[in-house]
Tab-separated table of C-alpha atoms in Angstrom:
chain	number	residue	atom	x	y	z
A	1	UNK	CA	0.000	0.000	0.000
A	2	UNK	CA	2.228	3.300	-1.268
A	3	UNK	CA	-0.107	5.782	1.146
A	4	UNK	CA	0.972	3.903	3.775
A	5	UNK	CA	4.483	3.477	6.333
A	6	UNK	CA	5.908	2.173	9.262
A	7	UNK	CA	8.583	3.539	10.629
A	8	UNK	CA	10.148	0.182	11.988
A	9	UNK	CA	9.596	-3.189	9.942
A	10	UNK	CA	10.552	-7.040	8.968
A	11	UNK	CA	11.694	-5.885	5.267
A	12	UNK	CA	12.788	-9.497	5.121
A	13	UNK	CA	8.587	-10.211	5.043
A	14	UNK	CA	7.407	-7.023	4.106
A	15	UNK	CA	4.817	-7.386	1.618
A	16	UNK	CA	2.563	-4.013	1.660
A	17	UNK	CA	-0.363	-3.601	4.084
A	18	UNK	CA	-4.429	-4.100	3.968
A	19	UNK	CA	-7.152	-2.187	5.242
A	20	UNK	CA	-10.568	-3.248	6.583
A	21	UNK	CA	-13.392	-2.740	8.311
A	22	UNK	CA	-12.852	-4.594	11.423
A	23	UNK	CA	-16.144	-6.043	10.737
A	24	UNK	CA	-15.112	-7.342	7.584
A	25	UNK	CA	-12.203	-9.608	9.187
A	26	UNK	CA	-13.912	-10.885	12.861
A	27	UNK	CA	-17.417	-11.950	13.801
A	28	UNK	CA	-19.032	-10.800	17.061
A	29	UNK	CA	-19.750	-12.539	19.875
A	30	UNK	CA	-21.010	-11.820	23.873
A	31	UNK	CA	-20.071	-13.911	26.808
A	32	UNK	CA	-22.637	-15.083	29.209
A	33	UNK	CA	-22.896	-13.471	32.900
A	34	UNK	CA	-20.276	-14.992	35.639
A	35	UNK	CA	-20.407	-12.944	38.610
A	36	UNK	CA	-17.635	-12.266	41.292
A	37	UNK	CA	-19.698	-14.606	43.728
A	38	UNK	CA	-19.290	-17.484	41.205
A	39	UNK	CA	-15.891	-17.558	41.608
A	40	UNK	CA	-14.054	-20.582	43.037
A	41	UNK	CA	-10.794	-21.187	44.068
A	42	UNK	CA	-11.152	-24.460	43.023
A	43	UNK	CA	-13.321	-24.415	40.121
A	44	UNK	CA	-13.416	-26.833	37.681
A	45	UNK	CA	-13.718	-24.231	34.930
A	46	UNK	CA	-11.463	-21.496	33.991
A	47	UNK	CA	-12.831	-18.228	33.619
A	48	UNK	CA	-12.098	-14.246	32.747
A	49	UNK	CA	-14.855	-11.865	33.663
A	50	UNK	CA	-14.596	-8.197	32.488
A	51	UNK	CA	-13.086	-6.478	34.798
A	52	UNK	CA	-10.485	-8.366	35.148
A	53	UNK	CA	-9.405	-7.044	31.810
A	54	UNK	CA	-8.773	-3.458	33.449
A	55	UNK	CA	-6.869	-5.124	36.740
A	56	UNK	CA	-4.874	-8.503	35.734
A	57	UNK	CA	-4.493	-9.048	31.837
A	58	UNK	CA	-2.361	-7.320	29.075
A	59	UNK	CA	-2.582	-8.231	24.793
A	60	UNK	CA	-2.107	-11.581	25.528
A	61	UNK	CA	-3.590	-13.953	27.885
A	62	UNK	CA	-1.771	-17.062	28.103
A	63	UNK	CA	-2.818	-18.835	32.010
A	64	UNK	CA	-5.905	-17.149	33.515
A	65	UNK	CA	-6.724	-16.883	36.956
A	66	UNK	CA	-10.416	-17.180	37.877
A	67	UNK	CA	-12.195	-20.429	38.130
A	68	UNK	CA	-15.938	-21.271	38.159
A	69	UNK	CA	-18.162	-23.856	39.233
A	70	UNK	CA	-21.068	-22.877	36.711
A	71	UNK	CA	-23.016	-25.477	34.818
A	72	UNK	CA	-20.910	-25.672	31.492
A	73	UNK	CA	-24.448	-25.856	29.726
A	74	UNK	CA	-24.960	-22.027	31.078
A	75	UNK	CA	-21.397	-20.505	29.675
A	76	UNK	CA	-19.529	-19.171	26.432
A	77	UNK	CA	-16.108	-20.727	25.378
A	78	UNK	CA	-13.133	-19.229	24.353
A	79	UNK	CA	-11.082	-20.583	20.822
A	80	UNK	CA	-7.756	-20.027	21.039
A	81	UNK	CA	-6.810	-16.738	18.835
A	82	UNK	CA	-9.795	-15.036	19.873
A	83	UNK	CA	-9.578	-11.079	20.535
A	84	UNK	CA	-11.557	-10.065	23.370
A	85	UNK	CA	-13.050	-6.371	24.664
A	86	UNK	CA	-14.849	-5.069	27.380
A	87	UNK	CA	-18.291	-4.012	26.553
A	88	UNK	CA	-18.739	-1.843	29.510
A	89	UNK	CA	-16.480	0.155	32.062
A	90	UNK	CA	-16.528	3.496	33.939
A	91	UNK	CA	-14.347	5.242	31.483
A	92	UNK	CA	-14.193	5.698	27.670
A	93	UNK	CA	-10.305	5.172	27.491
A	94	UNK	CA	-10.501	2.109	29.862
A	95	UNK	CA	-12.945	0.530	27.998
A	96	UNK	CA	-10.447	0.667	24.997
A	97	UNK	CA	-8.330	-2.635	25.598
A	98	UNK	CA	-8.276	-5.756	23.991
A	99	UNK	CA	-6.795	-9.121	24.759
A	100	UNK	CA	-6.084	-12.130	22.835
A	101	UNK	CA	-6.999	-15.606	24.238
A	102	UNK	CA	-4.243	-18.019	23.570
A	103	UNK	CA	-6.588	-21.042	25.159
A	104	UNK	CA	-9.431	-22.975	24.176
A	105	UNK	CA	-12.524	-23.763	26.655
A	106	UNK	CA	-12.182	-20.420	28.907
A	107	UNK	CA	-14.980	-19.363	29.954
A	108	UNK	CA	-15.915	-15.410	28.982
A	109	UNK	CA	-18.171	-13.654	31.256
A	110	UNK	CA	-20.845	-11.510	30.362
A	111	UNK	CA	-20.292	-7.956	29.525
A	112	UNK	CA	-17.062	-9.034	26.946
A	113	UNK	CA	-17.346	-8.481	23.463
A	114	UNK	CA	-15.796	-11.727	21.804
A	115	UNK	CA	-14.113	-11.101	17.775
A	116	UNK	CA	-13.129	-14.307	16.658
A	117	UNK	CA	-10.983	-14.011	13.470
A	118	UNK	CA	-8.431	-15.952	10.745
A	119	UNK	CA	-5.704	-12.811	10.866
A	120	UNK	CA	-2.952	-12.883	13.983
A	121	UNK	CA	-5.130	-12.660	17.464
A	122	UNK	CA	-1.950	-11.391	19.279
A	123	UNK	CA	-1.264	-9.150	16.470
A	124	UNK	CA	-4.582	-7.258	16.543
A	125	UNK	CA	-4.844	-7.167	20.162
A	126	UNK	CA	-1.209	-4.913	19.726
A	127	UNK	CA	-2.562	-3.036	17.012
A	128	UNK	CA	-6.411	-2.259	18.925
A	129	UNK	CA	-4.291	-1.441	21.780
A	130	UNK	CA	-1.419	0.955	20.202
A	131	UNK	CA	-3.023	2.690	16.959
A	132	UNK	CA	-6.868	2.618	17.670
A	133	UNK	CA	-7.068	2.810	21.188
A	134	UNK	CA	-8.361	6.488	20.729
A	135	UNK	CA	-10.299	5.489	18.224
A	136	UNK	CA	-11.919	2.562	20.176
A	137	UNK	CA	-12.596	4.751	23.405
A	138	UNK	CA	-14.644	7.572	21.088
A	139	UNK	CA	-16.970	5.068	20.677
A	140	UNK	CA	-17.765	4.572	23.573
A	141	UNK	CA	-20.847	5.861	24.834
A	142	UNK	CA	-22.110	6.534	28.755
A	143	UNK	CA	-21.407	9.035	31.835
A	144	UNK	CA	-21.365	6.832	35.287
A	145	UNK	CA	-20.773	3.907	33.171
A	146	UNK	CA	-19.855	3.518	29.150
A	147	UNK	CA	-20.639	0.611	26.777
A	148	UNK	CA	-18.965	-0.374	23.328
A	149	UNK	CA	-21.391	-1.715	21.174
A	150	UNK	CA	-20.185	-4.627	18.022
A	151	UNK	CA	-21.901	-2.691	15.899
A	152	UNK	CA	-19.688	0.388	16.657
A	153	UNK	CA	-16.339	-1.626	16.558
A	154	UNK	CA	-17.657	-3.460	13.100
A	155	UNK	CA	-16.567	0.126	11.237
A	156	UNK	CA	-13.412	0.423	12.929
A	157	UNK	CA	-10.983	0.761	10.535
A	158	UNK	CA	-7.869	-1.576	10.844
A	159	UNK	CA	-4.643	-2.566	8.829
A	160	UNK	CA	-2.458	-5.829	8.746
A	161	UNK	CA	0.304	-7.122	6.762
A	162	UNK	CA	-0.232	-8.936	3.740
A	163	UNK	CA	2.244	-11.605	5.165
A	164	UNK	CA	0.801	-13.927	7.196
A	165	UNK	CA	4.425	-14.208	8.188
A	166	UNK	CA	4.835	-10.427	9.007
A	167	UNK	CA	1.963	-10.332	11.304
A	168	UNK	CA	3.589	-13.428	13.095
A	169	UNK	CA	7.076	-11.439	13.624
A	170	UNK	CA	5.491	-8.485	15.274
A	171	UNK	CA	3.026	-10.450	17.422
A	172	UNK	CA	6.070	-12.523	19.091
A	173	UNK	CA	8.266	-9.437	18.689
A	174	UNK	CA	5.530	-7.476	21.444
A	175	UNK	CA	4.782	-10.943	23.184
A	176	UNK	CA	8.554	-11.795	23.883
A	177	UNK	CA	9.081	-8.489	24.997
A	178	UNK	CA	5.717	-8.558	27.629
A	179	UNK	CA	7.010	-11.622	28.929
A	180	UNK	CA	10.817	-10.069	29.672
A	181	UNK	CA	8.603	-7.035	31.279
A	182	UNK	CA	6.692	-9.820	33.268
A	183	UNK	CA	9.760	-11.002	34.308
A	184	UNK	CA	11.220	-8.000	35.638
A	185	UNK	CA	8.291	-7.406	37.635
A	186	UNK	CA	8.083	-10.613	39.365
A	187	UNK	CA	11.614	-9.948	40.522
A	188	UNK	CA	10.448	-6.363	41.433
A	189	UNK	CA	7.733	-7.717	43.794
A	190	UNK	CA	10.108	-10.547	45.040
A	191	UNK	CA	12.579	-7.810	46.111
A	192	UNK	CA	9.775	-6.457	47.434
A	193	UNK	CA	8.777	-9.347	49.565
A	194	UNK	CA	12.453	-9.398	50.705
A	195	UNK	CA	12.811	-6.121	51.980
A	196	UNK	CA	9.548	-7.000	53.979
A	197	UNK	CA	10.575	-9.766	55.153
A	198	UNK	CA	13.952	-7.870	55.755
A	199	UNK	CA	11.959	-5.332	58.185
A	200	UNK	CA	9.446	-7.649	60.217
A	201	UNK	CA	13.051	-9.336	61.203
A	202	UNK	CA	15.538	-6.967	61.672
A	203	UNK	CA	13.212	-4.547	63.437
A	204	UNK	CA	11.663	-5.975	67.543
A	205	UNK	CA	8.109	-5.340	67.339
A	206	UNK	CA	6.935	-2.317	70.069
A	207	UNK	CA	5.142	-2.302	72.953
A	208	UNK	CA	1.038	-2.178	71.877
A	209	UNK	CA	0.199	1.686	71.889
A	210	UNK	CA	-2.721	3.743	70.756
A	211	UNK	CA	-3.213	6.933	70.041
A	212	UNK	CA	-3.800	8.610	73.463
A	213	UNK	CA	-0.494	7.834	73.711
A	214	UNK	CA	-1.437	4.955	76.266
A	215	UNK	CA	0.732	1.858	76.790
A	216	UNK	CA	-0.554	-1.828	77.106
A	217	UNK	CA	2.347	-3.566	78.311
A	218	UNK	CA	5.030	-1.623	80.220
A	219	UNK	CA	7.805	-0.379	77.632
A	220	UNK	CA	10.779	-2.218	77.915
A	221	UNK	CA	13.505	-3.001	75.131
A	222	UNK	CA	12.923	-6.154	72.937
A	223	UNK	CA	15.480	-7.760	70.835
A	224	UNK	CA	14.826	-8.679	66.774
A	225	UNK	CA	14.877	-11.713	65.449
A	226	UNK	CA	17.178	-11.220	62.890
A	227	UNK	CA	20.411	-10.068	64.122
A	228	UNK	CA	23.905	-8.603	62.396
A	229	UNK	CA	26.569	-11.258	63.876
A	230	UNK	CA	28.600	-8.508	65.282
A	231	UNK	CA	25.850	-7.387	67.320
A	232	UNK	CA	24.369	-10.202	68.994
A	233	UNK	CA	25.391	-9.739	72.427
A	234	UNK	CA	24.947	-6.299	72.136
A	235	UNK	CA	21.984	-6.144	74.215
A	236	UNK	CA	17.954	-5.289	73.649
A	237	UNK	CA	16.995	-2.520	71.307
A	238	UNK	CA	15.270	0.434	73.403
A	239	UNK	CA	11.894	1.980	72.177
A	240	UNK	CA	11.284	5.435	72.269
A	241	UNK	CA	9.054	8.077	71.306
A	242	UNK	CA	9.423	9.782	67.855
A	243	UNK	CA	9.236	13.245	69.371
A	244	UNK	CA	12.115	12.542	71.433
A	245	UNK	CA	14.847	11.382	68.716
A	246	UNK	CA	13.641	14.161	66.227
A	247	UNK	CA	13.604	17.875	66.169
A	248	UNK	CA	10.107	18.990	64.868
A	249	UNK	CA	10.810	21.902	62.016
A	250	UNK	CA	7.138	22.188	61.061
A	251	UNK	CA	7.031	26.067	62.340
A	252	UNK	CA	9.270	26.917	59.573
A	253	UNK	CA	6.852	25.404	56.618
A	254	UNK	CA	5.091	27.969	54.353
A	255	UNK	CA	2.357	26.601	52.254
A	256	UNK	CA	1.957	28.484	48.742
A	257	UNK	CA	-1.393	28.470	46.898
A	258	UNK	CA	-1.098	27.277	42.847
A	259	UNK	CA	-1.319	30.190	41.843
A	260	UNK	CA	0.957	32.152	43.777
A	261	UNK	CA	4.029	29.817	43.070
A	262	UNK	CA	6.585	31.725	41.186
A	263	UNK	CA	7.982	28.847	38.837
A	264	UNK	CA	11.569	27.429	39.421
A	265	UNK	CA	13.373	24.332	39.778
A	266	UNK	CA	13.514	24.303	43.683
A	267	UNK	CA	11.062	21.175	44.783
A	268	UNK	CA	8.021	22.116	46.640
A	269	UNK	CA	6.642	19.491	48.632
A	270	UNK	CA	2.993	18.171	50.066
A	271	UNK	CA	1.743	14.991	52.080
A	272	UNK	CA	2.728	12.435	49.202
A	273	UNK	CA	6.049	13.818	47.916
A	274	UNK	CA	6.789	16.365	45.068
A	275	UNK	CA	3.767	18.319	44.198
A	276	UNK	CA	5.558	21.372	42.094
A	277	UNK	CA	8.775	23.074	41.711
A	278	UNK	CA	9.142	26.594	42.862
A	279	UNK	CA	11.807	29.507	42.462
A	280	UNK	CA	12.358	29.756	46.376
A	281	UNK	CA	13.917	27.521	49.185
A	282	UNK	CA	13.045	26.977	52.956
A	283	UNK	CA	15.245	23.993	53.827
A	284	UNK	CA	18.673	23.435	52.654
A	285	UNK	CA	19.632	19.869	54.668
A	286	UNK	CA	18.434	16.130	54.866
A	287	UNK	CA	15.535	15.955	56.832
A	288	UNK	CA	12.529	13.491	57.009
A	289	UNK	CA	9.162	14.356	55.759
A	290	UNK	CA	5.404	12.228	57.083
A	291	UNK	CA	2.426	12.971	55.681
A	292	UNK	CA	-0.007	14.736	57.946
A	293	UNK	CA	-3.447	14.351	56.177
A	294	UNK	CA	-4.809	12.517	53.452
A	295	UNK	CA	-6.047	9.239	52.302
A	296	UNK	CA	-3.013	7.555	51.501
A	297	UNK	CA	-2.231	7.735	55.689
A	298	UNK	CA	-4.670	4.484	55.264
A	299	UNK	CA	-4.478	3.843	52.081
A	300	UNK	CA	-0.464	3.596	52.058
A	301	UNK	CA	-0.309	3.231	48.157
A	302	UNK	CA	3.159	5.146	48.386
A	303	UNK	CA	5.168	5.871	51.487
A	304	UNK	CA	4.034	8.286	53.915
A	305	UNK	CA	7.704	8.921	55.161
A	306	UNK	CA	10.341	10.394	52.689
A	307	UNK	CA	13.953	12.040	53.222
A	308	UNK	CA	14.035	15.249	51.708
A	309	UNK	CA	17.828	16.719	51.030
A	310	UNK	CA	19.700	19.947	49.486
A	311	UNK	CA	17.146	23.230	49.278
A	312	UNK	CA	13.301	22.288	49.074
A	313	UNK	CA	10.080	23.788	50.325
A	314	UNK	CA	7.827	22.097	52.171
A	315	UNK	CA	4.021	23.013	52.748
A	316	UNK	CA	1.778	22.505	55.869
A	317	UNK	CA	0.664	18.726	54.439
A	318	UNK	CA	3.989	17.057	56.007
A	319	UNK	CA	6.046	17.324	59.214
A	320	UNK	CA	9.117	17.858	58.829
A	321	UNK	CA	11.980	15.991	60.975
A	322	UNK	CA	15.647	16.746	61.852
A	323	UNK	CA	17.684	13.822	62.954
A	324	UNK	CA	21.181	13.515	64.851
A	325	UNK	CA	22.229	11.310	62.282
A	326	UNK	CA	21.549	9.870	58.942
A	327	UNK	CA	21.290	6.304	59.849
A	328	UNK	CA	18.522	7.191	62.720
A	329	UNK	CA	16.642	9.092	60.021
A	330	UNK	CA	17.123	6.166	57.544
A	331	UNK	CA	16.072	3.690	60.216
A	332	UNK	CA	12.728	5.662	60.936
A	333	UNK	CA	11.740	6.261	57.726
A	334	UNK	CA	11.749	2.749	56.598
A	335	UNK	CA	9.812	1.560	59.938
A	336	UNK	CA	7.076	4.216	59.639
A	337	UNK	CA	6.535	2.648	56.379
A	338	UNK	CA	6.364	-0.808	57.386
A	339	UNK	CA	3.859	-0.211	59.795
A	340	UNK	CA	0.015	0.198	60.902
A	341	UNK	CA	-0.653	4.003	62.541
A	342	UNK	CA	-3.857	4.353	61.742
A	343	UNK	CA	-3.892	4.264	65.931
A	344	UNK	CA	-2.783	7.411	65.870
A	345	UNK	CA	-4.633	9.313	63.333
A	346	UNK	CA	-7.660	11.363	64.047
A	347	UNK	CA	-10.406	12.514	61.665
A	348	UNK	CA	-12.959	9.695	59.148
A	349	UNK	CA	-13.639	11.559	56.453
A	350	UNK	CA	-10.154	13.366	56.015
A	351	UNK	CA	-7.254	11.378	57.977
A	352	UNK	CA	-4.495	13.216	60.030
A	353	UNK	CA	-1.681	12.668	62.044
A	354	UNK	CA	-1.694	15.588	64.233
A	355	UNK	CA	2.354	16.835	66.092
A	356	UNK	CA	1.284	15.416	69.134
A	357	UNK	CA	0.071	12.024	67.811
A	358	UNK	CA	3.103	12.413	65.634
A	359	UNK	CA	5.218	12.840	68.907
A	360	UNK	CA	4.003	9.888	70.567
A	361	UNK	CA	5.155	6.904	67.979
A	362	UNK	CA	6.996	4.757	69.732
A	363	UNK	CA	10.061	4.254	67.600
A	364	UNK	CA	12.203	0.787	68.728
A	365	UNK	CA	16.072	1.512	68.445
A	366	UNK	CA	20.047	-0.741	68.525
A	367	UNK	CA	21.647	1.439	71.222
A	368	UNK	CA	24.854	0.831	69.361
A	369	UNK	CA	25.372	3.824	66.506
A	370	UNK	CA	27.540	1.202	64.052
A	371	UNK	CA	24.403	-1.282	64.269
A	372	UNK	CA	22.108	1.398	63.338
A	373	UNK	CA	24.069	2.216	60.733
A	374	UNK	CA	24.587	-1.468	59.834
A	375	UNK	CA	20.740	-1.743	59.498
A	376	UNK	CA	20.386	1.606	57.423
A	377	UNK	CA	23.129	0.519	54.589
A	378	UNK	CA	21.131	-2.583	54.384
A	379	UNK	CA	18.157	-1.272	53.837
A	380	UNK	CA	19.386	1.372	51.985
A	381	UNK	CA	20.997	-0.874	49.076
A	382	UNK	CA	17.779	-2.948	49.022
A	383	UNK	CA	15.957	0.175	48.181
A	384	UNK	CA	18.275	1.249	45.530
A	385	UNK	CA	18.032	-2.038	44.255
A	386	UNK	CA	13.609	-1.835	44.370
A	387	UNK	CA	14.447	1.455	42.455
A	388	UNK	CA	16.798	0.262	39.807
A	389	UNK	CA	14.452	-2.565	39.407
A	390	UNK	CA	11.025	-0.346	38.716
A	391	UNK	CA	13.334	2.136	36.576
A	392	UNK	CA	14.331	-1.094	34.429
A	393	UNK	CA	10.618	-1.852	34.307
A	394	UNK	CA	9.535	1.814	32.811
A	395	UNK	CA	12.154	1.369	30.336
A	396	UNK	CA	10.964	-1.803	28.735
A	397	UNK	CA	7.467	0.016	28.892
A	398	UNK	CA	8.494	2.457	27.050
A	399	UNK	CA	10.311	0.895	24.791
A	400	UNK	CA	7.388	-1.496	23.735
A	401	UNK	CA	5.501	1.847	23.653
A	402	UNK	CA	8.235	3.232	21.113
A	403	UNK	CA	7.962	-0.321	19.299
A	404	UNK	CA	4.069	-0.516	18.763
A	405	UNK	CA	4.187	3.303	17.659
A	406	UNK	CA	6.541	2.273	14.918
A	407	UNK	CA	5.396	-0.932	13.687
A	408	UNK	CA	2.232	-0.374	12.850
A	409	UNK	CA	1.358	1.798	9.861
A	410	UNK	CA	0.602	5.411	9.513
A	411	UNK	CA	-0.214	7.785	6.591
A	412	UNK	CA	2.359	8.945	4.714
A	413	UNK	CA	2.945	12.722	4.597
């Protein structure tokens, strides 16, 4: 097709491109209702439901993870190379995914729109995905929730490679390349699991407190589990409060309104981390920021205890913390974050950890200095290493991003 390109290609199976109507290369299809309360852990029958195609599945399903006990009589089967697509979702762009089915006999709950089809499954799952993914979700039509309609996807418009062959190279190119980003991520959540592991060992668990600041057993020092050779007849850790290892700076935080931020490349600071970058500075040292209000104080989908270093602002949404040394710091941070405190917040609808429930944490401690720091460079590496790990993950997203942008075909200018 000479009004077509790709900026990457096979040229070794290159034969030109078609274009259809996506209804003139599939036939439509609906799966049959399984609801989350016919789910089994030990089902006879594999299953995917809907929404599971926003939470667990990619392009490509290969194993599944649901299981039903339904009659067999009552469901909808998959064939292997079918493509399939939510019919309904609470957003338009969300609603644009599709997944190929690389297993016959799954069960396809209701609510999935099911294209069965003699091109390359995997390959137009990558293409749906990549270069009509916009196209896809401006179909969809809904407010609270939005359905996509066979009829609506039948006039898609779609392109493949004349080459049977071609279509095969890019759909293991993508596939290989998912399964090396799988990969990395089970070692991200596995380093994950380690550093956890790491902290319910290394650290003695405290005396039972709540927030009044109240003690159920008398404090007295404990010892971890896991201990550093060298330090092993050192003695019981000690537990004190946080407000008594740390200097409290939040007097000196200035909050600044959107729009009264004069632009810059000093970091300005809120409850969950960076929030903007400002022209000004308040702090010029490493210090240790906790969130004082806001959901993710329950939530915890990202730490609620962060160093802070060189000049930064802060606003009134996080204390701020000066420590004698680096290693205390280091050890506090990463126990805050490993553990429960919703003890000491206050509020329902907005949660907050007030100064003085801040104060009373109680904080278990090595008395020696070079086991502290011991425990900090450990955890400190493994962190670099979660990091390095999620950095190499975003990478090989973007990459495959970069690849599906330039192997499918656009019009030539």
């Amino acid at each position: 097709m000479d009004n077509y390109r790709t900026d990457l290609t096979f040229k070794e199976v290159d034969e030109g491109w078609a274009t259809a109507r996506l209804g003139d290369v599939v036939s439509f299809s609906k799966g049959k209702g399984i609801s989350k309360d016919d789910i089994v852990e030990e089902g006879k029958t594999e299953c995917i439901r809907y929404g599971e195609l926003y939470t667990t599945y990619s392009e490509v399903i290969k194993d599944v993870v649901s299981k039903t006990d339904i009659d067999e009589n009552e469901l909808v089967f998959s064939e292997k190379n079918d493509i399939i697509i939510p019919s309904s979702g609470e957003t338009q762009i969300d609603i644009a995914r599709a997944s190929c089915v690389l297993k016959n006999g799954i069960a396809l709950g209701g609510d999935i729109n099911i294209l069965k089809t003699k091109l390359n499954g995997v390959y137009l799952s990558y293409f749906l995905n990549s270069a009509k993914k916009r196209d896809i979700a401006s179909m969809a039509q809904g407010i609270s929730v939005v359905h996509l309609y066979a009829s609506q996807l039948q006039n898609l418009i779609i392109h493949y490679p004349l080459s049977i062959l071609h279509s095969t190279k890019i759909a293991n190119c993508l596939s290989s390349l998912d399964d090396l980003i799988a990969a990395h991520s089970q070692k991200l959540e596995l380093l994950k699991d380690h550093k956890k592991g790491l902290m319910q060992n290394l650290f003695p668990h405290p005396s039972a407190s709540s927030g009044s600041g109240t003690v159920a057993e008398p404090v007295e020092a404990k010892v971890p589990k896991v201990r550093f050779k060298e330090f092993e007849k050192d003695g019981a850790w000690v537990e004190k409060k946080l407000g008594e290892i740390a200097e409290n700076l939040d007097s000196k935080r200035i909050p600044i309104t959107s729009t009264q931020r004069e632009k810059g490349s000093i970091p300005y600071y809120g409850a969950s981390g960076i929030i903007d970058y400002v022209k000004d500075y308040i702090f010029n040292e490493t210090l240790l920021c906790i969130s004082e209000d806001g959901a993710n104080l329950i939530d915890r989908n990202y730490p609620i205890a962060f160093t802070i270093s060189g000049k930064t602002w802060v606003n009134n949404h996080s204390h701020v913390l000066r420590f004698e040394t680096f290693d205390t710091q280091i050890l506090v941070e990463k126990y805050i974050n490993s553990i429960n405190i919703q003890d000491f917040l206050t509020g329902m609808a907005q949660p907050k950890l007030n100064r003085g429930k801040l104060d009373i944490i109680p904080i278990p401690l090595p008395n020696n200095p070079q086991e502290q720091q011991k425990i900090a460079s450990c955890l400190s590496s493994l962190d670099a290493l979660i990091t390095a790990q999620a950095e190499k993950i975003e990478q090989l997203r973007l990459h495959k991003k970069g690849l599906m942008q330039g192997l499918f075909p656009k019009i030539k200018e």
